[in-house]
mmCIF file of C-alpha atoms in Angstrom:
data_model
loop_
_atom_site.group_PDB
_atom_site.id
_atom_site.type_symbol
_atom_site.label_atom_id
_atom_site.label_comp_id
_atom_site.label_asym_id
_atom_site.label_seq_id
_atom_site.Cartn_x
_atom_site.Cartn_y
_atom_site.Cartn_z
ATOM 1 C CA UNK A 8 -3.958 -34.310 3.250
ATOM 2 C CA UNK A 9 -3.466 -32.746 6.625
ATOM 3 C CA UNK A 10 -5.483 -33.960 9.367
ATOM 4 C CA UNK A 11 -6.483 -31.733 12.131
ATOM 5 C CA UNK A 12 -8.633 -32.356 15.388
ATOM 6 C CA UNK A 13 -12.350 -31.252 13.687
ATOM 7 C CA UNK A 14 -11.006 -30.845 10.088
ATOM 8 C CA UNK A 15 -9.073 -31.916 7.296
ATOM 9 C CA UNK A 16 -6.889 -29.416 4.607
ATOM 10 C CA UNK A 17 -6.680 -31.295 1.595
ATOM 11 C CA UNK A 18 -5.691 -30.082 -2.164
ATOM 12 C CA UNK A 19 -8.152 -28.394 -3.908
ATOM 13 C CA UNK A 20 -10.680 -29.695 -6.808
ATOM 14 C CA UNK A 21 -12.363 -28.393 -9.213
ATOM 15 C CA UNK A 22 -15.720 -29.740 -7.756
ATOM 16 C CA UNK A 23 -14.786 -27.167 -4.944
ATOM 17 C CA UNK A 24 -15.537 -24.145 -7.545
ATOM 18 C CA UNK A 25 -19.182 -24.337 -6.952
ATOM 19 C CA UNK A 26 -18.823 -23.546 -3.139
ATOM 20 C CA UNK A 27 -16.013 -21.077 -3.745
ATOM 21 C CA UNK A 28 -17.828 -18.831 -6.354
ATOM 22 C CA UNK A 29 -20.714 -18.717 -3.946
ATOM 23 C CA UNK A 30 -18.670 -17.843 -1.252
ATOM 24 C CA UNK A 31 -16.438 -15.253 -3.141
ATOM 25 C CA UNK A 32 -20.045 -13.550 -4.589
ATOM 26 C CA UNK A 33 -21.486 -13.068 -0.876
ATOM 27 C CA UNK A 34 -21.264 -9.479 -0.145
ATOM 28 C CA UNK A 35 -20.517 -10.425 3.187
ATOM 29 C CA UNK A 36 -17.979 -12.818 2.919
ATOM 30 C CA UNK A 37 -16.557 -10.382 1.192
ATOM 31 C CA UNK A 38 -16.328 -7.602 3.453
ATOM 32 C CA UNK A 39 -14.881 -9.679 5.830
ATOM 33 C CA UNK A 40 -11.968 -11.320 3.483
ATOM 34 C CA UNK A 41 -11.494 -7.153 2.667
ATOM 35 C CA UNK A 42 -11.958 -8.540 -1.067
ATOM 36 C CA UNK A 43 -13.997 -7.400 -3.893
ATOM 37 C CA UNK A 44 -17.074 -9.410 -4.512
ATOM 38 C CA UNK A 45 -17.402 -11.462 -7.353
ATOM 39 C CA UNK A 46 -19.617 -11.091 -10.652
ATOM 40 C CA UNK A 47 -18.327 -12.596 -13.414
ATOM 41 C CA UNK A 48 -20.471 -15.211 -14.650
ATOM 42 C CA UNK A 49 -19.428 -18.799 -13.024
ATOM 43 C CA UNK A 50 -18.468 -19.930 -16.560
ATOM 44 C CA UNK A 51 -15.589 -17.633 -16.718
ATOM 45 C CA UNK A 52 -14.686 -18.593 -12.962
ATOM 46 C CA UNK A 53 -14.453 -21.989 -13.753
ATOM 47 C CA UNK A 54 -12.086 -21.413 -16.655
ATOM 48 C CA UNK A 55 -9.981 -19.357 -14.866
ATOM 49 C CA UNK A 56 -10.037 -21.966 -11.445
ATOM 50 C CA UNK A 57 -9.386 -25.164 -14.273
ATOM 51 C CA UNK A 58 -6.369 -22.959 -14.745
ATOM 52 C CA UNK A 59 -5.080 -21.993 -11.677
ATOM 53 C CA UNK A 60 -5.448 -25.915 -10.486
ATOM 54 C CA UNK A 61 -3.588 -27.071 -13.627
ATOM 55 C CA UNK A 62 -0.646 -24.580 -13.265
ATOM 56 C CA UNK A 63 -0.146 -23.675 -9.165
ATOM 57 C CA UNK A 64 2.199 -21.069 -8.310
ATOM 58 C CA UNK A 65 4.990 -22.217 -6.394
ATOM 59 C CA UNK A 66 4.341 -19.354 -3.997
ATOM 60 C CA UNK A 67 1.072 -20.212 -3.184
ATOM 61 C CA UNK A 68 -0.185 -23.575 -1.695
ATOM 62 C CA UNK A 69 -3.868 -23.443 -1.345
ATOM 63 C CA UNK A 70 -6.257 -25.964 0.374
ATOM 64 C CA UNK A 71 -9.661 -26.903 0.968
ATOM 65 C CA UNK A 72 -10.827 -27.126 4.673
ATOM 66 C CA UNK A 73 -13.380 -30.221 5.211
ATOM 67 C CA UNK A 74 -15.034 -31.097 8.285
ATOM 68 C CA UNK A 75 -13.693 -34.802 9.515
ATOM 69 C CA UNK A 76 -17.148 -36.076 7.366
ATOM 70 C CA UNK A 77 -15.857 -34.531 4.590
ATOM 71 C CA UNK A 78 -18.217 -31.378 3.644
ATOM 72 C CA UNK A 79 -16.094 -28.788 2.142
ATOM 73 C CA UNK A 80 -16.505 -25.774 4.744
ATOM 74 C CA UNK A 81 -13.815 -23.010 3.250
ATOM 75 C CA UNK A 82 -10.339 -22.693 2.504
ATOM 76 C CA UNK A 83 -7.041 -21.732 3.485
ATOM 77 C CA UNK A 84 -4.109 -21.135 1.770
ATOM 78 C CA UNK A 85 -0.122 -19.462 2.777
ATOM 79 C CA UNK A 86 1.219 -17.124 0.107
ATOM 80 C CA UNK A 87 3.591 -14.947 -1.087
ATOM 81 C CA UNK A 88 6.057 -17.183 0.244
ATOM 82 C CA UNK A 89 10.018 -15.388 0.504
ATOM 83 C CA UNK A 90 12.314 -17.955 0.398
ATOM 84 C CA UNK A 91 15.489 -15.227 1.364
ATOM 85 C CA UNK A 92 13.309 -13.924 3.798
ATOM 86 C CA UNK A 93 12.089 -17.006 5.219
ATOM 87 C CA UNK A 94 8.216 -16.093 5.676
ATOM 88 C CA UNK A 95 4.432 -16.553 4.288
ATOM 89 C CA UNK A 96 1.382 -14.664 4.697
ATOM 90 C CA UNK A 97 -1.611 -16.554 5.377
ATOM 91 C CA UNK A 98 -5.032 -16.575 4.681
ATOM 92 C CA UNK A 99 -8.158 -18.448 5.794
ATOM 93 C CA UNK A 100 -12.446 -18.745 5.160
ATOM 94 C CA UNK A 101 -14.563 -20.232 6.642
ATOM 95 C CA UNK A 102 -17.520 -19.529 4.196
ATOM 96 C CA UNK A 103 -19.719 -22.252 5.367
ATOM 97 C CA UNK A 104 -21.875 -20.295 8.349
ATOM 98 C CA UNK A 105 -23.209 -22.809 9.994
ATOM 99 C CA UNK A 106 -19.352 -23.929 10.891
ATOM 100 C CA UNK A 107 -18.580 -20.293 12.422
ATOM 101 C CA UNK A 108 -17.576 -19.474 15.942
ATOM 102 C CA UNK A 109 -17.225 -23.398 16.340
ATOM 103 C CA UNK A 110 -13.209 -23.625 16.695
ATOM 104 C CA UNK A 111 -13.192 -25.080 12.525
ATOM 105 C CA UNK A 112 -10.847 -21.780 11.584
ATOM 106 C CA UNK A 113 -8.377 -22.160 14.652
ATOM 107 C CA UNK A 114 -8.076 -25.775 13.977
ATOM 108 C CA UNK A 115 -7.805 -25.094 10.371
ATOM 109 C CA UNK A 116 -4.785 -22.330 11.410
ATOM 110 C CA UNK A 117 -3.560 -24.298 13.903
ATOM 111 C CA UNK A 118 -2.762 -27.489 11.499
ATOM 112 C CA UNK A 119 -1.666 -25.287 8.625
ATOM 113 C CA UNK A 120 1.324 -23.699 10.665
ATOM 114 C CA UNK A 121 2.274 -27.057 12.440
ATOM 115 C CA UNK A 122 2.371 -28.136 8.622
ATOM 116 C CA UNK A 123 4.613 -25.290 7.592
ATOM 117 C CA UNK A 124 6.770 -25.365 10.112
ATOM 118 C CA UNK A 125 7.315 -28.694 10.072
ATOM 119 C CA UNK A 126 8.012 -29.262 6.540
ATOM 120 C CA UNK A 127 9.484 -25.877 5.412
ATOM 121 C CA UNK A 128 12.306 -23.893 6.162
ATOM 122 C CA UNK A 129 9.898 -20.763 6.437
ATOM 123 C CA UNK A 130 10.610 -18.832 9.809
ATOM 124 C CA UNK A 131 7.447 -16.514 10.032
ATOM 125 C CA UNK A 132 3.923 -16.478 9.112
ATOM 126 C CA UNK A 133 2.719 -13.195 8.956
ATOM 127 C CA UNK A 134 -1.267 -12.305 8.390
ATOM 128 C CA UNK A 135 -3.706 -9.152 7.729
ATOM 129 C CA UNK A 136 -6.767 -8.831 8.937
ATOM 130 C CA UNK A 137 -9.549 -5.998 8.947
ATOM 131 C CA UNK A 138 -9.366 -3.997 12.202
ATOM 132 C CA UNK A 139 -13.445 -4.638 12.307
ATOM 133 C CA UNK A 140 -12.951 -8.244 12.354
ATOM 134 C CA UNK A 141 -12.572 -8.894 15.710
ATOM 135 C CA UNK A 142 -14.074 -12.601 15.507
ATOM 136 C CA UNK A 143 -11.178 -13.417 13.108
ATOM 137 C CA UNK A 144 -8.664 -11.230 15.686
ATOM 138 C CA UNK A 145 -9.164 -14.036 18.831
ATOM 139 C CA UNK A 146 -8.890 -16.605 16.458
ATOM 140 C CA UNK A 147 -5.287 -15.855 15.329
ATOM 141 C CA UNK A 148 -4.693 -15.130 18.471
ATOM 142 C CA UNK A 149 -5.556 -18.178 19.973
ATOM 143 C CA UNK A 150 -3.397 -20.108 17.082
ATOM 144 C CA UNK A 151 -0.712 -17.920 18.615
ATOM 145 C CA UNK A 152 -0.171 -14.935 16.476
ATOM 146 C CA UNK A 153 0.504 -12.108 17.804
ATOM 147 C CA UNK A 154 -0.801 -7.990 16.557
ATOM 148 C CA UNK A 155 2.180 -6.039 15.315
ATOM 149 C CA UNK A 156 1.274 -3.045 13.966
ATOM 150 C CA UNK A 157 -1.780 -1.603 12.084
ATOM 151 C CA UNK A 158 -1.268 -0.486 8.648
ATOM 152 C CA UNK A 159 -3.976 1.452 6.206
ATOM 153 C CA UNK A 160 -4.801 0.654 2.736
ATOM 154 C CA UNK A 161 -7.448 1.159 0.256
ATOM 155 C CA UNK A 162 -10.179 -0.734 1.346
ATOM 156 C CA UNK A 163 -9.533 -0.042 5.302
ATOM 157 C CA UNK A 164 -7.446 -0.872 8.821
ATOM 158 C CA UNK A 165 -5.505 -3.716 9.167
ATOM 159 C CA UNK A 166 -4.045 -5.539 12.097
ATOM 160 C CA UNK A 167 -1.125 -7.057 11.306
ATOM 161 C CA UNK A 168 -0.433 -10.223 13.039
ATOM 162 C CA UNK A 169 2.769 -12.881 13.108
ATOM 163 C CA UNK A 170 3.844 -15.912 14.314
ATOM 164 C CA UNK A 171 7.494 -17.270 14.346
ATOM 165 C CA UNK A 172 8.798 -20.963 14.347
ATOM 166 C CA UNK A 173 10.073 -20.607 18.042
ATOM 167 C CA UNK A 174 7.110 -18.863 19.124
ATOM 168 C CA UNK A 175 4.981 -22.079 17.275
ATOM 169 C CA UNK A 176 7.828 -24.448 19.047
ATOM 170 C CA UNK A 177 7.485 -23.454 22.684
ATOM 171 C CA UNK A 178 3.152 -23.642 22.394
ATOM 172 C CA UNK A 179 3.844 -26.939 21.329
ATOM 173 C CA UNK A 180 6.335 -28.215 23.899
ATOM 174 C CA UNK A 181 4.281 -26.411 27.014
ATOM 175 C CA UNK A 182 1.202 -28.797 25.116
ATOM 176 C CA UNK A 183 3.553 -31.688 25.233
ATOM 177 C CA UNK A 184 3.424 -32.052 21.560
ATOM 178 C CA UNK A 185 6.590 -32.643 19.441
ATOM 179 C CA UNK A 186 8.072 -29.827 17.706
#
């Protein structure tokens, strides 16, 4: 469990499928996460989630965000993780509504990466997001990643955006955190 200021990443459960089939089959949330929406029945989705939380992929840690009182709100996760190349992408939903444009995503971000780079050896954290998204834009860029370079694929424009270790480092010591 990683405790943030207004929420809490914690592993995920298979009581969370409910909340993450709805959220994966909204046509909005969708858009946004630049992902097909779901519509396979929610039988087959829970299978297939029983699964993936029995057998998790050592280059994927995923986690469900909860506010401090415990509702489930979205989730988070870093991926494709390159051990040789020392970096992650990451990803992040908030698919609760009411708990938009509140700060819950940049806290979420913000005590993911003080997790990773304080308990891995991982150098970079790299993300994608939609061009369009500007909401999600000056979030990560708050959290301190920085836009890179645009790059096109199938389903539309992305800004790439990255944060290093000693970018993450100096934030924290001008905050007066620890490293």
């Amino acid at each position: 469990m990683l405790k943030g200021q207004k929420v809490v990443l914690r592993e995920k459960r298979l009581e969370d499928a409910t909340n993450d089939y709805a959220w994966r089959s909204d046509e909005e949330l969708s858009r946004l996460d630049a992902a097909p929406t779901l519509r396979i029945p929610f039988t087959n989705f829970l299978a297939s989630y029983a699964d993936e939380l029995a057998h998790p992929s050592l280059q994927r840690h995923r986690f469900a965000i909860e506010t401090l009182e415990g509702k489930h709100i979205g989730n988070c996760m870093y991926y494709n993780i390159d051990e040789g190349k020392r970096g992650a992408e990451l990803g992040i939903m908030i698919g609760d509504r009411d708990y938009w444009d509140q700060g819950y995503g940049a806290d979420a971000v913000t005590t993911l990466l003080d997790h990773i780079f304080n308990t891995t050896k991982l150098e970079r954290v790299y993300l994608n997001t939609l061009e369009s998204n500007s909401r999600a834009q000056r979030c990560f860029e708050k959290c301190g990643f920085v836009p890179y370079k645009r790059r096109k694929r199938y389903n539309g424009t992305f800004v790439v955006m990255e944060i290093y270790r000693i970018s993450w480092q100096n934030r924290a010591s001008q905050k007066g955190d620890q490293p």
